[in-house]
PDB file of C-alpha atoms in Angstrom:
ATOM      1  CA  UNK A 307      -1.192  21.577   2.850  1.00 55.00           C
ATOM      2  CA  UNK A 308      -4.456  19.751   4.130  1.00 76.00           C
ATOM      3  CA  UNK A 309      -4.478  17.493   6.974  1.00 84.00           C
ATOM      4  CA  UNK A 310      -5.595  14.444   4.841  1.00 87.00           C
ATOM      5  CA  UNK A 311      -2.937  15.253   2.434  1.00 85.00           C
ATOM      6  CA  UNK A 312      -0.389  15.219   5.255  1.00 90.00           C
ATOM      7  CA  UNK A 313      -1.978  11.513   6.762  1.00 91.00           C
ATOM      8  CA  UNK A 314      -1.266   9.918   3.246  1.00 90.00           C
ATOM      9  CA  UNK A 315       2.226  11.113   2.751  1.00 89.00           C
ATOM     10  CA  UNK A 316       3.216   9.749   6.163  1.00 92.00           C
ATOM     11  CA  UNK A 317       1.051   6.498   5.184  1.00 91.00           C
ATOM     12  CA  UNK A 318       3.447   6.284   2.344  1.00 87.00           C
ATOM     13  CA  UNK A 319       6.042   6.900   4.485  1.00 88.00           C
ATOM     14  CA  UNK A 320       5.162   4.409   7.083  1.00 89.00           C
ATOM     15  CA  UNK A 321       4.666   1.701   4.299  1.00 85.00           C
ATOM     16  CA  UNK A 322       8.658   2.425   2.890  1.00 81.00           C
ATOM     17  CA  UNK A 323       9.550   0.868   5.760  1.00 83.00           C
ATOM     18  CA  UNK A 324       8.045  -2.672   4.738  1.00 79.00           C
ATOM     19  CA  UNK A 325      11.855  -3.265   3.738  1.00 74.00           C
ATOM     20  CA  UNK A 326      13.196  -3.078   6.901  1.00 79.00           C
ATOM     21  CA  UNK A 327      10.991  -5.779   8.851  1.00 85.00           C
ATOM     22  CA  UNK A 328      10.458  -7.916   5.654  1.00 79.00           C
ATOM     23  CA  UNK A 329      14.257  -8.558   5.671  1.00 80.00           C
ATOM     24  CA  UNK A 330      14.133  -9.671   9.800  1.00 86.00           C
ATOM     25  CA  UNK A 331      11.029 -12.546   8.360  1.00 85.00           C
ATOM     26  CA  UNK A 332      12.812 -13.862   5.579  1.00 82.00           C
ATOM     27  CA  UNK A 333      16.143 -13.946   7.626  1.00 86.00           C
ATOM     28  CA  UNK A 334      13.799 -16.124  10.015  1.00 88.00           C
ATOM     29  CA  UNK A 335      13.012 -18.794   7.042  1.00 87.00           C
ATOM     30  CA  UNK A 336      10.012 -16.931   6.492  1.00 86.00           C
ATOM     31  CA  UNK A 337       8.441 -16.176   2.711  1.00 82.00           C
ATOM     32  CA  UNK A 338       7.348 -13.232   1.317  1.00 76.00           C
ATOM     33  CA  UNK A 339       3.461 -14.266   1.217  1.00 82.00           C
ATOM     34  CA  UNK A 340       3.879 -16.022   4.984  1.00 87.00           C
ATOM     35  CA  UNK A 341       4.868 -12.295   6.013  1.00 83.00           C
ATOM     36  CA  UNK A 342       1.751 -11.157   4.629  1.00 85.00           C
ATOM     37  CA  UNK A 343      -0.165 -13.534   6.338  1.00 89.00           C
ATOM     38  CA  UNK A 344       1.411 -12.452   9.736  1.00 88.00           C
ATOM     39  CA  UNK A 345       1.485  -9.014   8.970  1.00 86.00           C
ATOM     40  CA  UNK A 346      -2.046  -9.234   8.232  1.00 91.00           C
ATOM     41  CA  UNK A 347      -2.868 -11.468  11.595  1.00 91.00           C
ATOM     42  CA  UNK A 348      -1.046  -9.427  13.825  1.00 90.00           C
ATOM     43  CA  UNK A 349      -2.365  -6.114  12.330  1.00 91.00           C
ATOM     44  CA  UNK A 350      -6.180  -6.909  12.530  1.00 92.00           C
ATOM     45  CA  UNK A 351      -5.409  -8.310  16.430  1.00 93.00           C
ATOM     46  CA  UNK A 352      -3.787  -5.215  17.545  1.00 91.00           C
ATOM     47  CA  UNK A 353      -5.827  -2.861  15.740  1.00 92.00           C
ATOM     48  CA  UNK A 354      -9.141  -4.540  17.052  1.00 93.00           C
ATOM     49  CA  UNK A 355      -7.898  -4.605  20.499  1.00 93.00           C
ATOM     50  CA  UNK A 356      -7.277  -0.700  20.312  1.00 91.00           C
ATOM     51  CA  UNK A 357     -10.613  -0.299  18.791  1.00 93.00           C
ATOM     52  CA  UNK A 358     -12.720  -2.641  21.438  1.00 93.00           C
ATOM     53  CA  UNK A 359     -10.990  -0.129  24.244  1.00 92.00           C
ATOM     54  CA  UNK A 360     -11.049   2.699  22.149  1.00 91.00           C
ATOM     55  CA  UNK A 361     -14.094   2.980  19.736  1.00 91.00           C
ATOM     56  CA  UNK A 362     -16.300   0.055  19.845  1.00 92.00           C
ATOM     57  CA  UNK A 363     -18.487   1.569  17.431  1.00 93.00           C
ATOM     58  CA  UNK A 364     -15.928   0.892  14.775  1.00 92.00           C
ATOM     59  CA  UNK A 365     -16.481  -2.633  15.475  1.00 94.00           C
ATOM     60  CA  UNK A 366     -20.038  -2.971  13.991  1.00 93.00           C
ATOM     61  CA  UNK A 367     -20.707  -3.258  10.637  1.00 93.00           C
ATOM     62  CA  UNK A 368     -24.202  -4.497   8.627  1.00 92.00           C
ATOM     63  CA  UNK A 369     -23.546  -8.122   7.254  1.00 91.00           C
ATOM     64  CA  UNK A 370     -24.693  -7.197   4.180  1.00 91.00           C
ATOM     65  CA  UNK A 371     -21.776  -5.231   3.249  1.00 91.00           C
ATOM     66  CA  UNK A 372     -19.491  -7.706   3.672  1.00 91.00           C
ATOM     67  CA  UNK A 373     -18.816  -7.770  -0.131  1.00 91.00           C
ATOM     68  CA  UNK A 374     -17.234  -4.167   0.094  1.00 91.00           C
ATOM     69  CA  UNK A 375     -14.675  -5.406   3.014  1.00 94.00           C
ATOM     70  CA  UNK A 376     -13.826  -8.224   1.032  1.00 95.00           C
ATOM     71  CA  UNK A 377     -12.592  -5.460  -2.114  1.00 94.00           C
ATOM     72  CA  UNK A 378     -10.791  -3.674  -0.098  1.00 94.00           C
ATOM     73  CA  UNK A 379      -9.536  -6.856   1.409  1.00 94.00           C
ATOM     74  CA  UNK A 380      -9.104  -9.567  -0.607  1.00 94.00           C
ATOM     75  CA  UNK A 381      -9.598  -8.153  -4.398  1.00 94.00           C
ATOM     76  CA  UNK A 382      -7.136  -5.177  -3.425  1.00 93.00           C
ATOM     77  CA  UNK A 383      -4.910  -5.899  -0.379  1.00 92.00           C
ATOM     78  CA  UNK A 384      -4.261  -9.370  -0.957  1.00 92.00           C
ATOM     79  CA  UNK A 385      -4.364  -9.475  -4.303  1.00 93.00           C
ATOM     80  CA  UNK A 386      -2.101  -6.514  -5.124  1.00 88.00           C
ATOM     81  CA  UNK A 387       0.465  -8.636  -2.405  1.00 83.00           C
ATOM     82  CA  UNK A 388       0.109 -11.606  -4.615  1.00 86.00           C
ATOM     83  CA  UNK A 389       1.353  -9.972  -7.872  1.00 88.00           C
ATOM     84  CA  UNK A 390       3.920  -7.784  -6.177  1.00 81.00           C
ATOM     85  CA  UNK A 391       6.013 -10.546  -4.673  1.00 78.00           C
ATOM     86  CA  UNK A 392       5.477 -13.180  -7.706  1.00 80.00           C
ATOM     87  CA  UNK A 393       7.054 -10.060  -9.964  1.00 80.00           C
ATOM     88  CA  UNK A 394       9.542  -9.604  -7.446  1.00 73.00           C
ATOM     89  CA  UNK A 395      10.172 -13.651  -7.463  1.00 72.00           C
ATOM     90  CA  UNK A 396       9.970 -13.625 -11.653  1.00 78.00           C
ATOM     91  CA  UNK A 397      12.261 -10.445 -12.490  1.00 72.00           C
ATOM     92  CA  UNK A 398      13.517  -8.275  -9.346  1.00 64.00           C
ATOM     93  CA  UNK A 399      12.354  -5.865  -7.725  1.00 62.00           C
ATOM     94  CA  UNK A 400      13.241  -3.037  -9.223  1.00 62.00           C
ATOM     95  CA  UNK A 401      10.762  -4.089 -11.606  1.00 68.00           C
ATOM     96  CA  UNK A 402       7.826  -4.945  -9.667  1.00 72.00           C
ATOM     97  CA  UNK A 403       8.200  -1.851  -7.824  1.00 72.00           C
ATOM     98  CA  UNK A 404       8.200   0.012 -10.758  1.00 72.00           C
ATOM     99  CA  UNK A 405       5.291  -2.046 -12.498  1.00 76.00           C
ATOM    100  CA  UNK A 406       3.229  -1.725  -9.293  1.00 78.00           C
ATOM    101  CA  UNK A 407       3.413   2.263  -9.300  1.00 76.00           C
ATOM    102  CA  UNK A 408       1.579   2.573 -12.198  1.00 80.00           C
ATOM    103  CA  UNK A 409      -1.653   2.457  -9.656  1.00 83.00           C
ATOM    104  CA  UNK A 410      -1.843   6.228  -9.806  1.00 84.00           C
ATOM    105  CA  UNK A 411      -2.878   5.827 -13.424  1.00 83.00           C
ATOM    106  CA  UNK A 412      -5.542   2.942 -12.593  1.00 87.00           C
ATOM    107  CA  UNK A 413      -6.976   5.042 -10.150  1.00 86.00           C
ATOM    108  CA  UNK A 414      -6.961   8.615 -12.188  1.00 85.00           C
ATOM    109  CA  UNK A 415      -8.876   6.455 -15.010  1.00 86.00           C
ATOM    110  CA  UNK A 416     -11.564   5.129 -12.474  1.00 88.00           C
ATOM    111  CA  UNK A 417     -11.863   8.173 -10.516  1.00 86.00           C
ATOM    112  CA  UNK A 418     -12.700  10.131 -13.706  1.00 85.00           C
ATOM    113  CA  UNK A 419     -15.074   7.275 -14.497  1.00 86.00           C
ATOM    114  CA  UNK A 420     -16.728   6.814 -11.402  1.00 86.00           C
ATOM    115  CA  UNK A 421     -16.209   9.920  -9.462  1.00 81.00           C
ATOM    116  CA  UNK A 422     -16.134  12.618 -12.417  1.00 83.00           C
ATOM    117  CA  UNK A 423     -12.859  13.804 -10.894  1.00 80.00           C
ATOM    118  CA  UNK A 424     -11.089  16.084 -13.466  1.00 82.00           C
ATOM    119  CA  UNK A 425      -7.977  14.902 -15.335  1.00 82.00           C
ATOM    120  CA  UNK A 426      -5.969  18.441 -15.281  1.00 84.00           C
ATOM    121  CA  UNK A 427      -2.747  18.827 -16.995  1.00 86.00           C
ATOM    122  CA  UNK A 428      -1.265  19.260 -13.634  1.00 84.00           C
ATOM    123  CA  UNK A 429      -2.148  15.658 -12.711  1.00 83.00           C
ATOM    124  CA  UNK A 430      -0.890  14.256 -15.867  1.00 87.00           C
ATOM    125  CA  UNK A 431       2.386  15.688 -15.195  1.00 87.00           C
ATOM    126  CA  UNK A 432       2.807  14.548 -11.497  1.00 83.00           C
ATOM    127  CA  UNK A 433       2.229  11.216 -13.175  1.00 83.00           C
ATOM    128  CA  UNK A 434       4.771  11.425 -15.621  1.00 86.00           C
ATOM    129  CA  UNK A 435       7.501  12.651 -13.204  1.00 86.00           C
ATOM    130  CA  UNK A 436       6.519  10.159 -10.567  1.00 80.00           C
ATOM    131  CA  UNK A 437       6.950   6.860 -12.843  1.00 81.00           C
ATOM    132  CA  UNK A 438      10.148   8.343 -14.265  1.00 83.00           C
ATOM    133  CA  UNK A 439      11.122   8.792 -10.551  1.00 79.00           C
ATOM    134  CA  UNK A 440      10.624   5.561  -9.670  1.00 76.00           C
ATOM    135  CA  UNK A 441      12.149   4.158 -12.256  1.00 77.00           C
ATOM    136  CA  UNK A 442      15.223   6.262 -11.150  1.00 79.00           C
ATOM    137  CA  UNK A 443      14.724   5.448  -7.776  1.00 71.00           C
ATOM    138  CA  UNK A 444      14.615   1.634  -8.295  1.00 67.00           C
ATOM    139  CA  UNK A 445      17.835   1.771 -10.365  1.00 68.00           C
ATOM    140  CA  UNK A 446      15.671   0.124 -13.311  1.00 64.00           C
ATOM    141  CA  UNK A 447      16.659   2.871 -15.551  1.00 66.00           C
ATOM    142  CA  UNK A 448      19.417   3.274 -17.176  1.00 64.00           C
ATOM    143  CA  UNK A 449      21.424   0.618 -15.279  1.00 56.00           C
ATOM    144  CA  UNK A 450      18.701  -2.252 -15.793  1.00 54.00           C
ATOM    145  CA  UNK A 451      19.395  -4.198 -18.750  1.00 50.00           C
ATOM    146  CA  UNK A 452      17.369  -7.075 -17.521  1.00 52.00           C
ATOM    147  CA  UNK A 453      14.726  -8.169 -20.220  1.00 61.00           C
ATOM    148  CA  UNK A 454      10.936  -8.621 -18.860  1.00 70.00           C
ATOM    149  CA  UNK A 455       8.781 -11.049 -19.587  1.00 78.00           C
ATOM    150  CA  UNK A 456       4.962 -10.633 -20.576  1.00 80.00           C
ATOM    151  CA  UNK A 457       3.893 -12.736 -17.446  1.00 86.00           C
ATOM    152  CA  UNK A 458       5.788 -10.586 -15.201  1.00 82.00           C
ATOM    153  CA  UNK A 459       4.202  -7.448 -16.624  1.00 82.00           C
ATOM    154  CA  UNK A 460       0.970  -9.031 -16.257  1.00 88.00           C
ATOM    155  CA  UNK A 461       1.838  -9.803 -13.020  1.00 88.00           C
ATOM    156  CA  UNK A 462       3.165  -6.090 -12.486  1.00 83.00           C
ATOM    157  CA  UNK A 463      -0.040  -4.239 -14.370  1.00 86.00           C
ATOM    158  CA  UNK A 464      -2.020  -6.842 -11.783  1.00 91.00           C
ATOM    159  CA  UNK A 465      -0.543  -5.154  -8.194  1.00 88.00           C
ATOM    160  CA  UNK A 466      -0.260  -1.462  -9.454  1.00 87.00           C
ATOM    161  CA  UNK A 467      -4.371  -2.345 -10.549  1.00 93.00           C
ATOM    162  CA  UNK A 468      -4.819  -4.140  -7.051  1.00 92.00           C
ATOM    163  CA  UNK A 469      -3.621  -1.540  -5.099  1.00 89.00           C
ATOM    164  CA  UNK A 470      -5.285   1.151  -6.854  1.00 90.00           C
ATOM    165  CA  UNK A 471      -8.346  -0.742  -5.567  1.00 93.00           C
ATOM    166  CA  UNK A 472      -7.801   0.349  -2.301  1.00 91.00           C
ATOM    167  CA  UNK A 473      -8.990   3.931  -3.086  1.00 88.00           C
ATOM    168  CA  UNK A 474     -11.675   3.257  -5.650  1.00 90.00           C
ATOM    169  CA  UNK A 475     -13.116   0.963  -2.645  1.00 91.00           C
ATOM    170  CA  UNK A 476     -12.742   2.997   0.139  1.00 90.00           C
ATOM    171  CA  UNK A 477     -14.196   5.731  -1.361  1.00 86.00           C
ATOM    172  CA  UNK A 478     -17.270   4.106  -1.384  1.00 87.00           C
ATOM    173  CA  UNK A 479     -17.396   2.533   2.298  1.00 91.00           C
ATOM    174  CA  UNK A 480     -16.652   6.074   3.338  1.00 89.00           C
ATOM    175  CA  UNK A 481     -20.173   7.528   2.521  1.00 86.00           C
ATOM    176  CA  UNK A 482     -21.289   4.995   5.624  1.00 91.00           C
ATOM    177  CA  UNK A 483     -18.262   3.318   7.690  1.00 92.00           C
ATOM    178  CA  UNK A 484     -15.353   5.585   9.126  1.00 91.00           C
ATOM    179  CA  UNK A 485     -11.641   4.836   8.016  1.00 90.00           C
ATOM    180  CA  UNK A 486     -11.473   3.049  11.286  1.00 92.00           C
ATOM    181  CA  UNK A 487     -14.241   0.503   9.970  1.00 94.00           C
ATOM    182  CA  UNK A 488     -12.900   0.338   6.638  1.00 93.00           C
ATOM    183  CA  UNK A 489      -9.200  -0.076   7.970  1.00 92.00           C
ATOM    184  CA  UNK A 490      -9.975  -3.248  10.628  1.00 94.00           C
ATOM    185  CA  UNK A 491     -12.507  -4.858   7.988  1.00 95.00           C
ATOM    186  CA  UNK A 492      -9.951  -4.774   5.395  1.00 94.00           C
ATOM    187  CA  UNK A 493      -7.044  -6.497   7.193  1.00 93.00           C
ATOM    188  CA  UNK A 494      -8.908  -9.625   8.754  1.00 95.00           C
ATOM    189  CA  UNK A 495     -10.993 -10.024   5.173  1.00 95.00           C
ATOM    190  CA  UNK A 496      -6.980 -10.011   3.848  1.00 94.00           C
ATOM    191  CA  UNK A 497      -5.716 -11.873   6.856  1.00 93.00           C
ATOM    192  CA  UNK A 498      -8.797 -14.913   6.413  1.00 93.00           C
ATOM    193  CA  UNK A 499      -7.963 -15.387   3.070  1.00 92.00           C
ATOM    194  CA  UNK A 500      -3.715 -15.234   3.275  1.00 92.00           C
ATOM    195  CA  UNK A 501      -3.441 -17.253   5.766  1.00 90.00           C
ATOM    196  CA  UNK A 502      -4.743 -20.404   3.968  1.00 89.00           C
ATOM    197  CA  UNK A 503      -2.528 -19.607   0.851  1.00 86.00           C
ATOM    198  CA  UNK A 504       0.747 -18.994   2.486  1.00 87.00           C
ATOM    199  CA  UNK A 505       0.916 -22.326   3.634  1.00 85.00           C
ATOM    200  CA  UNK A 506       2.327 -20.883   7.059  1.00 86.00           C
ATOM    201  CA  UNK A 507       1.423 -24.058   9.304  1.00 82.00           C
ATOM    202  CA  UNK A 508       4.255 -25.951   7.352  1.00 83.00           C
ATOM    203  CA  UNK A 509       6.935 -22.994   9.037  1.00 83.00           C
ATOM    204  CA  UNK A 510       5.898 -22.964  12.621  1.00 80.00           C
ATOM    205  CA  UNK A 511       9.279 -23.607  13.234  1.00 84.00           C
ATOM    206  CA  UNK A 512      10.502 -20.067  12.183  1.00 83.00           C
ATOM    207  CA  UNK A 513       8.284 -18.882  14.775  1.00 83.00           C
ATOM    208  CA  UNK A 514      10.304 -19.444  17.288  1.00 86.00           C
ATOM    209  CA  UNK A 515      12.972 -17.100  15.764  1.00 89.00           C
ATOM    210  CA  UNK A 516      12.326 -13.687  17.747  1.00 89.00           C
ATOM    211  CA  UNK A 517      13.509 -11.911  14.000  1.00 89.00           C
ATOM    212  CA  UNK A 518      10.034 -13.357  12.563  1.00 88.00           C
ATOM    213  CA  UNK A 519       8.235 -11.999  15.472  1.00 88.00           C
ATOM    214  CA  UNK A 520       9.758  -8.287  15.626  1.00 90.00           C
ATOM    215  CA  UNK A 521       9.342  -8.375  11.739  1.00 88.00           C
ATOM    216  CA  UNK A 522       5.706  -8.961  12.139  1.00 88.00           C
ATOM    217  CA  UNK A 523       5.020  -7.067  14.395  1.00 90.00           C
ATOM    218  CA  UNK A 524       6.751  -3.910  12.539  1.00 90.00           C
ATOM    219  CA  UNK A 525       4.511  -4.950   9.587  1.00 87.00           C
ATOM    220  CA  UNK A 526       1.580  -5.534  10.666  1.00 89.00           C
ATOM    221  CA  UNK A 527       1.498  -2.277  13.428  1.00 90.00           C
ATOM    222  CA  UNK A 528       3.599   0.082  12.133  1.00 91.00           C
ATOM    223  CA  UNK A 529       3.600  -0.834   8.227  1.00 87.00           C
ATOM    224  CA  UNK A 530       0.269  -2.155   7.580  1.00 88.00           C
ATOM    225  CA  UNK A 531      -2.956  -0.796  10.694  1.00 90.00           C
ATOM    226  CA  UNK A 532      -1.024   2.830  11.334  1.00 92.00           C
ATOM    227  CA  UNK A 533      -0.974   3.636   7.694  1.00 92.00           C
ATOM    228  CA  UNK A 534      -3.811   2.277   6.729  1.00 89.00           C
ATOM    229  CA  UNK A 535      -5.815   3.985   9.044  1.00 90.00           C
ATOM    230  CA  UNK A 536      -4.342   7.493   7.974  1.00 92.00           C
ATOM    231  CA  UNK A 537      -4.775   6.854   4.007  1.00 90.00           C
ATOM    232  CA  UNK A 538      -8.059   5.878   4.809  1.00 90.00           C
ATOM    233  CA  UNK A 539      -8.687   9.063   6.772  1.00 88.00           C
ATOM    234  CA  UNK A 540      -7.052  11.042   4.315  1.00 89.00           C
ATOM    235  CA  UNK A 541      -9.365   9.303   1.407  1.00 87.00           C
ATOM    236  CA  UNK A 542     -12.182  11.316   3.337  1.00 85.00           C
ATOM    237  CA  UNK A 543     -11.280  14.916   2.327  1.00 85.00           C
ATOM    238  CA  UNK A 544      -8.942  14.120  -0.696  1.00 82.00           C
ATOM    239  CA  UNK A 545      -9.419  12.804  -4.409  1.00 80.00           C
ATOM    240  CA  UNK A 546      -8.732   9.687  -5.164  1.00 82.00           C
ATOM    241  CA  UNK A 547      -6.223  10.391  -8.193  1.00 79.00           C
ATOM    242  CA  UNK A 548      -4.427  12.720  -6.009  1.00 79.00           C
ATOM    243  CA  UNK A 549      -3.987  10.675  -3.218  1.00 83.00           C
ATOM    244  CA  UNK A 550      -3.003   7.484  -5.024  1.00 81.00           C
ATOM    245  CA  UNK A 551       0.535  10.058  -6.931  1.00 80.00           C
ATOM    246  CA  UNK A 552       0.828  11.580  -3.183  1.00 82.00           C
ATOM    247  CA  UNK A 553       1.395   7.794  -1.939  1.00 82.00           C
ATOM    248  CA  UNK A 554       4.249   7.385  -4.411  1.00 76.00           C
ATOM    249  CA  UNK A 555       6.594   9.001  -1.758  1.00 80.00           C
ATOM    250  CA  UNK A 556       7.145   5.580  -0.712  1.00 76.00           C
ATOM    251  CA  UNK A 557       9.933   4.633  -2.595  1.00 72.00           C
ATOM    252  CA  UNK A 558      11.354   8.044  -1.505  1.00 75.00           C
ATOM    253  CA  UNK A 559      11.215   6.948   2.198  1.00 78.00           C
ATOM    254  CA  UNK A 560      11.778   3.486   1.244  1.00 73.00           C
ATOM    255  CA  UNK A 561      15.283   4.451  -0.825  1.00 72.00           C
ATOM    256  CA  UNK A 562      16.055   7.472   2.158  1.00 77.00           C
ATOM    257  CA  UNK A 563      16.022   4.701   4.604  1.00 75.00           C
ATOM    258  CA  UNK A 564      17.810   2.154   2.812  1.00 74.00           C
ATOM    259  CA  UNK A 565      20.538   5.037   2.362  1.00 74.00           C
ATOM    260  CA  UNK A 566      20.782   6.166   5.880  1.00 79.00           C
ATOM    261  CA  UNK A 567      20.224   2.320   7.690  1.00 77.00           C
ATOM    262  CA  UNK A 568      21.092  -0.405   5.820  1.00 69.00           C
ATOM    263  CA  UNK A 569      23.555   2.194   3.908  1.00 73.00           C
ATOM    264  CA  UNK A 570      22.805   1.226   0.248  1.00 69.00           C
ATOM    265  CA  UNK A 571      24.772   3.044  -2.571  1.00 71.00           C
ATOM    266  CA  UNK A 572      23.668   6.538  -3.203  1.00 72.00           C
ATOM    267  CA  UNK A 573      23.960   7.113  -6.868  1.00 76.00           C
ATOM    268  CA  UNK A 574      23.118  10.442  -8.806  1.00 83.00           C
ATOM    269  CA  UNK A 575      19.973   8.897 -10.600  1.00 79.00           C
ATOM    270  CA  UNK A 576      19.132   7.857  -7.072  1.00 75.00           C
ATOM    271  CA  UNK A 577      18.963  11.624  -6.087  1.00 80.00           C
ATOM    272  CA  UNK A 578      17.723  12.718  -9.196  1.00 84.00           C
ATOM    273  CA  UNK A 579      14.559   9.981  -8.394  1.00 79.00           C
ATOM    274  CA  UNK A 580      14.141  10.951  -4.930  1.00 76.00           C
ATOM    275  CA  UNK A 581      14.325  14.572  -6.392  1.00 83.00           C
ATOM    276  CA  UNK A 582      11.649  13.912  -8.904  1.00 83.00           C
ATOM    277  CA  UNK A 583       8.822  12.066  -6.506  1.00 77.00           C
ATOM    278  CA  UNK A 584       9.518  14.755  -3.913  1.00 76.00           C
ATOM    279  CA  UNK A 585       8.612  17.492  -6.729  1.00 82.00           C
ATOM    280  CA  UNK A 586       5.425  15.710  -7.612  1.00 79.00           C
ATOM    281  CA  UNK A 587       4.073  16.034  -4.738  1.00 72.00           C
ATOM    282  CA  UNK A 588       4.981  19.820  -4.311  1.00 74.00           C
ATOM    283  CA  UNK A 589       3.238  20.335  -7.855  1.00 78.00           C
ATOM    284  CA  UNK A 590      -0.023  18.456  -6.873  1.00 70.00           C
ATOM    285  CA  UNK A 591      -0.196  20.533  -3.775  1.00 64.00           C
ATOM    286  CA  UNK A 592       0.256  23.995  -5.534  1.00 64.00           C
ATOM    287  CA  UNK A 593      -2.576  26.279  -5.008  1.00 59.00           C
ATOM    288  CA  UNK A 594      -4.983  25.737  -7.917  1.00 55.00           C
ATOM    289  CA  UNK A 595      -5.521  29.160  -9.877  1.00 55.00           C
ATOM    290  CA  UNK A 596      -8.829  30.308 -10.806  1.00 47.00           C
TER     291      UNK A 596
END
């Protein structure tokens, strides 16, 4: 398997674990958007630290491309974030996680379009065994009975579009700015414009709970710079349509982890989900025949 394969299946990994330091934020009185707006904060600080020691090169960018940092940022990051936890706050999340992984077919579509990446048989059937994975996975089928509205599927359609964003942009950056660049860029255009909406000045208070801090920091380091930065890298070598089903292993890690740490129910479908994701990826990274 290629090295930028291998960076964006542990991105996805690294993102599954947004569960485990969302739950320390809201446990410290803190919302779903007001952890986006520290995750983002705290992300773009420590990642441009590490970059002003490390590569200050990164640092520079032309001023007139500020319009493609603000796509990644702000048309895909933050908006995808938006319409994930408004689903989540309209229906459940089993829903808007299921609803936000049909990105892999936003990003097949505009890759063909843009890109004139081929739409092979073997893609269309990692796509169909991914979404019926995650709708295993998420328990949404064939325990959920719940009935969905059309605002919430707007809302879903919205993040699964957002997020597939993030390749269709990046892709384009990467012919002049390395993943580096396109990685720091991306999180203060998101953390700029989140801040303002989460209304987080009216929960200083929280702040002062040490679970809001060690949640923020797990998100915005671990969860949100760290991945980024190896999707992006991995976006270098790889297609976009193929990385966007590889990144679907994040409800694998995310369910694995709920199983083994917060020890959530493991249920056949479950398994059978995990199962499914897990094989998607093997197919997608069969050697192509001649």
């Amino acid at each position: 398997m290629k090295k930028a394969y291998l960076n964006i299946i542990l991105a996805a990994c690294l993102w599954g674990c947004i569960g485990l330091f969302l739950k320390l934020l809201t446990a410290a009185g803190l919302t779903s958007m007001q952890g986006v707006a520290l995750r983002s904060l705290l992300g773009g600080l420590f990642y441009g630290l590490f970059l002003l020691f490390t590569d200050r090169q990164a640092l520079r960018i032309s001023p007139r491309d500020w319009y493609c940092f603000f796509g990644t940022g702000v048309c895909s990051l933050l908006f995808f974030n938006w319409c994930y936890f408004n689903a989540i706050t309209l229906s459940s999340m089993s829903v808007a996680a299921v609803l936000l992984y049909t990105s892999p077919v936003f990003v097949t579509l505009m890759s063909a379009l843009l890109f004139q990446e081929a739409i092979t048989p073997v893609k269309i059937a990692a796509l169909a065994i991914t979404f019926a994975g995650c709708t295993l996975v998420t328990g949404l089928f064939p325990l959920g009975q719940e009935s969905i509205s059309l605002r919430v599927i707007l809302l879903g359609l919205g993040s699964g579009f957002g997020y597939a964003l993030y390749s269709i942009f990046s892709k384009f950056i990467l012919k002049k700015y390395s993943s580096s660049t396109i990685t720091f860029y991306t999180i203060v255009f998101c953390a700029l414009f989140s801040v303002p909406l989460s209304g987080i000045q009216n929960s200083l208070t929280a702040l002062t709970d040490w679970r809001a801090w060690a949640g923020a920091l797990g998100m915005g380091v671990l969860c949100c710079a760290l991945p980024y930065h190896l999707y992006t890298a991995g976006l270098r070598e790889a297609e976009p349509g193929k990385a966007a089903i590889l990144s679907t292993i994040e409800p694998f890690a995310a369910a694995g982890l709920g199983i083994l740490v917060l020890h959530e129910a493991v249920t056949p479908y479950k398994l059978l989900g995990m199962a499914a994701i897990l094989g998607a990826v093997l197919l997608l990274n069969l050697p192509a025949k001649k």
